[in-house]
PDB file of C-alpha atoms in Angstrom:
ATOM      1  CA  MET A   1      73.595 108.433  79.957  1.00 37.00           C
ATOM      2  CA  MET A   2      75.926 106.928  77.401  1.00 37.00           C
ATOM      3  CA  SER A   3      79.579 107.219  78.273  1.00 37.00           C
ATOM      4  CA  ARG A   4      81.781 109.635  76.440  1.00 38.00           C
ATOM      5  CA  ILE A   5      85.479 109.980  76.273  1.00 40.00           C
ATOM      6  CA  ALA A   6      86.346 113.630  76.199  1.00 42.00           C
ATOM      7  CA  ILE A   7      89.424 114.207  74.128  1.00 40.00           C
ATOM      8  CA  THR A   8      90.712 117.657  73.443  1.00 40.00           C
ATOM      9  CA  ARG A   9      93.604 118.972  71.493  1.00 41.00           C
ATOM     10  CA  THR A  10      94.592 122.508  72.382  1.00 40.00           C
ATOM     11  CA  PHE A  11      96.829 124.673  70.260  1.00 42.00           C
ATOM     12  CA  SER A  12      98.173 127.918  71.489  1.00 43.00           C
ATOM     13  CA  THR A  13     100.333 130.344  69.597  1.00 45.00           C
ATOM     14  CA  ARG A  14     102.725 132.594  71.451  1.00 47.00           C
ATOM     15  CA  LEU A  15     105.518 134.865  70.480  1.00 48.00           C
ATOM     16  CA  SER A  16     108.941 133.868  71.679  1.00 47.00           C
ATOM     17  CA  ALA A  17     111.368 136.335  73.215  1.00 52.00           C
ATOM     18  CA  ALA A  18     112.976 136.698  69.777  1.00 54.00           C
ATOM     19  CA  GLY A  19     109.620 137.485  68.184  1.00 54.00           C
ATOM     20  CA  ASN A  20     109.181 134.089  66.502  1.00 52.00           C
ATOM     21  CA  ARG A  21     105.770 132.442  66.556  1.00 52.00           C
ATOM     22  CA  LEU A  22     105.685 129.277  68.619  1.00 47.00           C
ATOM     23  CA  THR A  23     102.769 126.838  68.477  1.00 44.00           C
ATOM     24  CA  TYR A  24     102.178 124.560  71.386  1.00 41.00           C
ATOM     25  CA  ALA A  25      99.963 121.544  71.129  1.00 41.00           C
ATOM     26  CA  ALA A  26      98.595 119.797  74.151  1.00 39.00           C
ATOM     27  CA  ARG A  27      96.396 116.764  74.280  1.00 39.00           C
ATOM     28  CA  SER A  28      94.254 115.871  77.247  1.00 36.00           C
ATOM     29  CA  PHE A  29      92.043 112.897  77.815  1.00 40.00           C
ATOM     30  CA  GLY A  30      88.966 113.320  79.948  1.00 36.00           C
ATOM     31  CA  THR A  31      87.374 110.624  81.981  1.00 39.00           C
ATOM     32  CA  ILE A  32      84.805 108.145  80.819  1.00 47.00           C
ATOM     33  CA  ASN A  33      81.384 109.072  82.144  1.00 52.00           C
ATOM     34  CA  GLU A  34      79.342 106.661  84.189  1.00 60.00           C
ATOM     35  CA  SER A  35      77.913 103.530  82.652  1.00 72.00           C
ATOM     36  CA  PRO A  36      74.341 103.838  81.375  1.00 82.00           C
ATOM     37  CA  SER A  37      71.729 103.439  84.097  1.00 84.00           C
ATOM     38  CA  ALA A  38      69.095 100.730  84.399  1.00 84.00           C
ATOM     39  CA  THR A  39      66.551 103.339  83.308  1.00 83.00           C
ATOM     40  CA  ASP A  40      68.569 104.125  80.155  1.00 83.00           C
ATOM     41  CA  ALA A  41      68.708 100.440  79.208  1.00 85.00           C
ATOM     42  CA  TRP A  42      65.017  99.918  80.004  1.00 78.00           C
ATOM     43  CA  LYS A  43      63.990 102.833  77.771  1.00 82.00           C
ATOM     44  CA  ALA A  44      65.528 100.936  74.825  1.00 80.00           C
ATOM     45  CA  SER A  45      63.972  97.631  75.918  1.00 81.00           C
ATOM     46  CA  CYS A  46      60.963  95.876  74.421  1.00 80.00           C
ATOM     47  CA  TYR A  47      59.525  95.869  77.953  1.00 85.00           C
ATOM     48  CA  MET A  48      59.225  99.679  77.800  1.00 80.00           C
ATOM     49  CA  GLU A  49      56.251  99.549  75.446  1.00 84.00           C
ATOM     50  CA  ILE A  50      54.189  96.733  76.962  1.00 88.00           C
ATOM     51  CA  ASP A  51      52.416  95.779  80.156  1.00 90.00           C
ATOM     52  CA  PHE A  52      54.879  93.264  81.594  1.00 93.00           C
ATOM     53  CA  THR A  53      52.794  92.537  84.698  1.00 95.00           C
ATOM     54  CA  ILE A  54      50.235  89.829  85.337  1.00 97.00           C
ATOM     55  CA  SER A  55      48.087  88.967  88.340  1.00 97.00           C
ATOM     56  CA  ASP A  56      49.525  86.228  90.522  1.00 96.00           C
ATOM     57  CA  GLU A  57      45.988  84.764  90.527  1.00 97.00           C
ATOM     58  CA  ALA A  58      46.125  84.259  86.733  1.00 97.00           C
ATOM     59  CA  TYR A  59      46.706  80.839  85.224  1.00 98.00           C
ATOM     60  CA  ALA A  60      49.965  79.794  83.618  1.00 97.00           C
ATOM     61  CA  ILE A  61      48.279  79.598  80.201  1.00 97.00           C
ATOM     62  CA  GLU A  62      47.592  83.361  80.405  1.00 97.00           C
ATOM     63  CA  ALA A  63      51.284  84.053  81.018  1.00 97.00           C
ATOM     64  CA  ILE A  64      52.240  81.764  78.129  1.00 97.00           C
ATOM     65  CA  GLN A  65      49.850  83.650  75.851  1.00 97.00           C
ATOM     66  CA  LYS A  66      51.399  86.960  76.929  1.00 96.00           C
ATOM     67  CA  PHE A  67      54.923  85.575  76.354  1.00 95.00           C
ATOM     68  CA  ALA A  68      53.933  84.607  72.816  1.00 95.00           C
ATOM     69  CA  ALA A  69      51.980  87.786  72.040  1.00 94.00           C
ATOM     70  CA  PHE A  70      54.829  90.114  73.051  1.00 94.00           C
ATOM     71  CA  ASP A  71      57.763  87.774  72.255  1.00 92.00           C
ATOM     72  CA  ILE A  72      59.126  88.090  75.797  1.00 93.00           C
ATOM     73  CA  GLY A  73      60.429  85.638  78.376  1.00 93.00           C
ATOM     74  CA  CYS A  74      59.418  87.065  81.743  1.00 95.00           C
ATOM     75  CA  LEU A  75      56.510  88.763  83.503  1.00 97.00           C
ATOM     76  CA  ILE A  76      56.231  90.390  86.907  1.00 97.00           C
ATOM     77  CA  THR A  77      53.424  88.958  89.024  1.00 97.00           C
ATOM     78  CA  THR A  78      51.394  91.339  91.160  1.00 95.00           C
ATOM     79  CA  ASP A  79      49.070  90.772  94.103  1.00 94.00           C
ATOM     80  CA  GLU A  80      45.510  92.097  94.495  1.00 93.00           C
ATOM     81  CA  ASP A  81      46.930  95.487  95.631  1.00 90.00           C
ATOM     82  CA  GLY A  82      49.082  95.787  92.499  1.00 88.00           C
ATOM     83  CA  LYS A  83      52.331  95.252  94.426  1.00 92.00           C
ATOM     84  CA  ILE A  84      55.068  93.007  93.050  1.00 95.00           C
ATOM     85  CA  SER A  85      54.713  89.455  94.327  1.00 95.00           C
ATOM     86  CA  GLY A  86      57.211  87.653  92.112  1.00 96.00           C
ATOM     87  CA  VAL A  87      58.373  86.948  88.597  1.00 97.00           C
ATOM     88  CA  VAL A  88      57.442  84.154  86.248  1.00 97.00           C
ATOM     89  CA  SER A  89      59.541  83.140  83.252  1.00 95.00           C
ATOM     90  CA  GLU A  90      59.478  80.736  80.346  1.00 95.00           C
ATOM     91  CA  ARG A  91      61.930  78.613  82.313  1.00 93.00           C
ATOM     92  CA  ASP A  92      59.378  78.389  85.149  1.00 95.00           C
ATOM     93  CA  MET A  93      56.803  77.105  82.660  1.00 96.00           C
ATOM     94  CA  ILE A  94      59.154  74.352  81.579  1.00 96.00           C
ATOM     95  CA  THR A  95      60.536  73.291  84.969  1.00 95.00           C
ATOM     96  CA  LYS A  96      57.479  73.838  87.172  1.00 96.00           C
ATOM     97  CA  VAL A  97      54.652  73.020  84.782  1.00 96.00           C
ATOM     98  CA  ALA A  98      55.577  71.010  81.669  1.00 95.00           C
ATOM     99  CA  LEU A  99      58.247  68.756  83.219  1.00 95.00           C
ATOM    100  CA  LYS A 100      55.945  67.956  86.128  1.00 96.00           C
ATOM    101  CA  GLY A 101      53.150  66.883  83.788  1.00 96.00           C
ATOM    102  CA  LYS A 102      50.854  69.712  84.852  1.00 96.00           C
ATOM    103  CA  LYS A 103      48.504  71.549  82.504  1.00 96.00           C
ATOM    104  CA  ALA A 104      49.091  75.295  82.091  1.00 96.00           C
ATOM    105  CA  LYS A 105      45.346  75.933  82.252  1.00 97.00           C
ATOM    106  CA  ASP A 106      45.236  74.434  85.768  1.00 97.00           C
ATOM    107  CA  VAL A 107      48.303  76.072  87.376  1.00 97.00           C
ATOM    108  CA  ILE A 108      47.994  79.393  89.211  1.00 97.00           C
ATOM    109  CA  LEU A 109      50.998  81.689  88.803  1.00 97.00           C
ATOM    110  CA  LYS A 110      51.508  82.401  92.508  1.00 95.00           C
ATOM    111  CA  ASP A 111      52.205  78.673  92.939  1.00 96.00           C
ATOM    112  CA  ILE A 112      55.114  78.699  90.476  1.00 97.00           C
ATOM    113  CA  SER A 113      56.452  82.269  90.463  1.00 96.00           C
ATOM    114  CA  THR A 114      59.833  83.105  91.937  1.00 95.00           C
ATOM    115  CA  LYS A 115      59.296  85.107  95.109  1.00 94.00           C
ATOM    116  CA  ASP A 116      62.861  85.542  96.405  1.00 93.00           C
ATOM    117  CA  LEU A 117      63.618  88.452  94.103  1.00 95.00           C
ATOM    118  CA  VAL A 118      66.788  90.199  93.087  1.00 96.00           C
ATOM    119  CA  THR A 119      65.943  93.734  91.975  1.00 96.00           C
ATOM    120  CA  ALA A 120      67.550  96.927  90.713  1.00 95.00           C
ATOM    121  CA  THR A 121      66.865 100.602  91.231  1.00 94.00           C
ATOM    122  CA  PRO A 122      66.429 103.076  88.351  1.00 93.00           C
ATOM    123  CA  ASN A 123      69.831 104.611  89.156  1.00 92.00           C
ATOM    124  CA  ASP A 124      71.791 101.343  89.235  1.00 93.00           C
ATOM    125  CA  SER A 125      74.300 101.175  86.410  1.00 92.00           C
ATOM    126  CA  VAL A 126      73.954  98.584  83.681  1.00 92.00           C
ATOM    127  CA  ASP A 127      77.189  97.036  84.970  1.00 91.00           C
ATOM    128  CA  VAL A 128      75.638  96.592  88.431  1.00 93.00           C
ATOM    129  CA  CYS A 129      72.503  95.080  86.872  1.00 93.00           C
ATOM    130  CA  MET A 130      74.532  92.657  84.758  1.00 92.00           C
ATOM    131  CA  ASN A 131      76.554  91.588  87.793  1.00 93.00           C
ATOM    132  CA  LYS A 132      73.354  90.942  89.775  1.00 95.00           C
ATOM    133  CA  MET A 133      71.989  88.793  86.959  1.00 94.00           C
ATOM    134  CA  ILE A 134      75.195  86.837  86.450  1.00 93.00           C
ATOM    135  CA  GLN A 135      75.832  86.251  90.166  1.00 95.00           C
ATOM    136  CA  ASN A 136      72.252  85.045  90.710  1.00 95.00           C
ATOM    137  CA  ASP A 137      71.949  83.087  87.437  1.00 93.00           C
ATOM    138  CA  ILE A 138      68.891  85.049  86.325  1.00 94.00           C
ATOM    139  CA  ARG A 139      68.007  86.657  83.006  1.00 94.00           C
ATOM    140  CA  HIS A 140      65.504  89.319  84.111  1.00 95.00           C
ATOM    141  CA  LEU A 141      65.665  92.014  86.745  1.00 95.00           C
ATOM    142  CA  PRO A 142      62.699  94.037  88.025  1.00 95.00           C
ATOM    143  CA  ILE A 143      63.433  97.741  88.521  1.00 94.00           C
ATOM    144  CA  LEU A 144      61.836  99.124  91.687  1.00 94.00           C
ATOM    145  CA  ASN A 145      61.646 102.737  92.866  1.00 92.00           C
ATOM    146  CA  ASP A 146      62.143 103.941  96.451  1.00 91.00           C
ATOM    147  CA  GLU A 147      58.553 102.971  97.331  1.00 90.00           C
ATOM    148  CA  ASN A 148      59.158  99.405  96.040  1.00 88.00           C
ATOM    149  CA  SER A 149      56.823  99.989  93.109  1.00 90.00           C
ATOM    150  CA  VAL A 150      57.703  98.385  89.795  1.00 91.00           C
ATOM    151  CA  VAL A 151      58.965 100.924  87.256  1.00 91.00           C
ATOM    152  CA  GLY A 152      60.588  98.595  84.744  1.00 91.00           C
ATOM    153  CA  LEU A 153      61.975  95.210  83.794  1.00 93.00           C
ATOM    154  CA  LEU A 154      65.411  94.554  82.310  1.00 93.00           C
ATOM    155  CA  SER A 155      66.642  91.480  80.479  1.00 92.00           C
ATOM    156  CA  ILE A 156      70.265  90.419  80.188  1.00 92.00           C
ATOM    157  CA  LYS A 157      69.912  91.152  76.459  1.00 91.00           C
ATOM    158  CA  ASP A 158      68.922  94.763  77.238  1.00 91.00           C
ATOM    159  CA  CYS A 159      72.042  95.150  79.378  1.00 90.00           C
ATOM    160  CA  ALA A 160      74.289  93.566  76.741  1.00 90.00           C
ATOM    161  CA  LYS A 161      72.908  95.946  74.097  1.00 90.00           C
ATOM    162  CA  ALA A 162      73.548  98.976  76.343  1.00 89.00           C
ATOM    163  CA  VAL A 163      77.126  97.909  77.094  1.00 88.00           C
ATOM    164  CA  LEU A 164      77.786  97.201  73.412  1.00 89.00           C
ATOM    165  CA  ALA A 165      76.456 100.640  72.402  1.00 85.00           C
ATOM    166  CA  GLU A 166      78.650 102.262  75.062  1.00 85.00           C
ATOM    167  CA  LYS A 167      81.760 100.424  73.828  1.00 85.00           C
ATOM    168  CA  GLU A 168      81.005 101.214  70.184  1.00 84.00           C
ATOM    169  CA  GLU A 169      80.647 104.907  71.032  1.00 81.00           C
ATOM    170  CA  ALA A 170      84.001 104.890  72.845  1.00 80.00           C
ATOM    171  CA  ILE A 171      85.685 103.086  69.938  1.00 84.00           C
ATOM    172  CA  ASN A 172      84.211 105.509  67.395  1.00 81.00           C
ATOM    173  CA  THR A 173      85.308 108.511  69.448  1.00 79.00           C
ATOM    174  CA  LEU A 174      88.854 107.200  69.802  1.00 81.00           C
ATOM    175  CA  SER A 175      88.985 106.164  66.152  1.00 81.00           C
ATOM    176  CA  ASP A 176      87.777 109.577  64.979  1.00 77.00           C
ATOM    177  CA  PHE A 177      90.329 111.280  67.177  1.00 76.00           C
ATOM    178  CA  ALA A 178      93.163 109.063  65.920  1.00 76.00           C
ATOM    179  CA  LEU A 179      92.159 109.848  62.324  1.00 78.00           C
ATOM    180  CA  GLY A 180      92.063 113.578  62.971  1.00 74.00           C
ATOM    181  CA  LYS A 181      88.283 113.798  63.024  1.00 74.00           C
ATOM    182  CA  GLY A 182      86.572 115.123  66.084  1.00 62.00           C
ATOM    183  CA  GLY A 183      88.368 116.446  69.097  1.00 57.00           C
ATOM    184  CA  THR A 184      88.054 120.004  70.180  1.00 55.00           C
ATOM    185  CA  PHE A 185      90.472 122.549  68.826  1.00 46.00           C
ATOM    186  CA  VAL A 186      90.993 125.752  70.727  1.00 49.00           C
ATOM    187  CA  VAL A 187      93.214 128.581  69.522  1.00 54.00           C
ATOM    188  CA  ASP A 188      94.271 131.221  72.041  1.00 54.00           C
TER     189      ASP A 188
END
């Protein structure tokens, strides 16, 4: 859910003891809602609309072809049971294949995929996901449900877009309020 800043301006009109009308204005600022979740960011991601998995028995050339076809930089590798077995990225292709003089058509993905995974849950906030990526120097984060099944894949770019949209919404809300647009007006 995108964050919102709830700002209200309440006016109340009362009669004073002398019979004069008095108008009171009160302003209150609500709290900022939670940061968008990993699921929210993934729904806006390019990974939402494609099959971002590949068999760990596939060859590196197949992953490269999928990278190019979908204009992506990471795939989740799965074992014969369809369970996550690792991730493979463009960086892996460079450091573990090309720089070692190997041919992509001869390298099996399970031999080069990253198996020590950092993951997120669908309910993790985008801030938590970004921190995991930054602290572990990674650019992609698999999203796993309670049964450890893959439900999504987030890139650092997806997280940055979600945070930027959240900040822009907060700025627009505050700007509209400062200019007299928006806000909730209640008259007793």
